């Protein structure tokens, strides 16, 4: 498969990869060694999930959601040569921030990492009178400089675009409530300076129950979108409210390149739903929650890192051309 439709990607020939298992008809398939990151990689970790990885130096780096044994939600930096075997810093990230108003750490979870121009931006769900979107940058995953929170509370799933749109930074987010939010649409915002955000545009609502039930309660952007000739490829999670609680799956959408709040296609079926034991059993059962994707422009391979049952981290593979084709073929728009 030739991944010719990735137009602006790096070559990552050594990224984690396994071919589709013999006889499988799935568009995306799981890594045979899942979970790739166990819950107890750190002596103090209760769980390591919903985490973000990017190419860095000769290998990879990331920001990991590690809930500790007090069940405090913390972010830790980590490094890996191969994207599979990770060394996570035992101490949480201490963001540099001289502003006493915003510099006090409350909690942080569900990070995303986005390389733009010369540095890595981290966005996460940051506790500031409730959940909102924290923003920081780093050059080396050792020192992190915290900026202003992007939005008012309550908000989650802040995901930046890897290049400026119309000359401005751009971010997807999901306004929410202070609890477990039984609703939620994805919005788009722009900023000239990463401090003042505006030009807010609606992107997507949950689907109709009769049409695509896995995404009928709420949705949220997942990994940083990938630029292709067919538009931005966005993986996003969707939630079904079952009689036993929330079920988190993920699917894909294509967004217009110049006006990314315009959704051109959106998958009806999910790509991955909680089916394996490590996705169905854990601190929060029945959750797959993608926060990062590596891709190799040369071959069109994609590796998605996703949280499993709010406990461990999984990896799933696919080819960008096939995922784009699936998104178009099954679109509910
Ligand atoms: C969401 C977030 C995620 C979590 C999911 C399922 O609201 O808190 O971190 O994976 O719920 O519990």
mmCIF file of C-alpha atoms and ligand atoms in Angstrom, residues 50 65 109-110 218 248 284 287 289 310, ligand 1:
data_model
loop_
_atom_site.group_PDB
_atom_site.id
_atom_site.type_symbol
_atom_site.label_atom_id
_atom_site.label_comp_id
_atom_site.label_asym_id
_atom_site.label_seq_id
_atom_site.Cartn_x
_atom_site.Cartn_y
_atom_site.Cartn_z
ATOM 1 C CA UNK A 50 -4.976 8.360 27.347
ATOM 2 C CA UNK A 65 -1.493 10.364 31.830
ATOM 3 C CA UNK A 109 -5.296 14.531 32.214
ATOM 4 C CA UNK A 110 -5.758 13.371 28.612
ATOM 5 C CA UNK A 218 -20.979 12.899 22.969
ATOM 6 C CA UNK A 248 -16.274 4.813 24.371
ATOM 7 C CA UNK A 284 -13.569 2.290 33.861
ATOM 8 C CA UNK A 287 -13.363 2.542 27.007
ATOM 9 C CA UNK A 289 -9.798 6.603 23.964
ATOM 10 C CA UNK A 310 -8.862 4.020 31.822
HETATM 11 C C1 LIG B 1 -13.788 11.106 29.974
HETATM 12 C C2 LIG B 1 -12.373 11.484 30.352
HETATM 13 C C3 LIG B 1 -11.399 10.415 29.928
HETATM 14 C C4 LIG B 1 -11.871 9.029 30.297
HETATM 15 C C5 LIG B 1 -13.319 8.819 29.914
HETATM 16 C C6 LIG B 1 -13.863 7.500 30.375
HETATM 17 O O1 LIG B 1 -14.707 12.043 30.466
HETATM 18 O O2 LIG B 1 -12.315 11.654 31.740
HETATM 19 O O3 LIG B 1 -10.182 10.625 30.599
HETATM 20 O O4 LIG B 1 -11.081 8.083 29.592
HETATM 21 O O5 LIG B 1 -14.107 9.850 30.467
HETATM 22 O O6 LIG B 1 -13.824 7.402 31.780
#
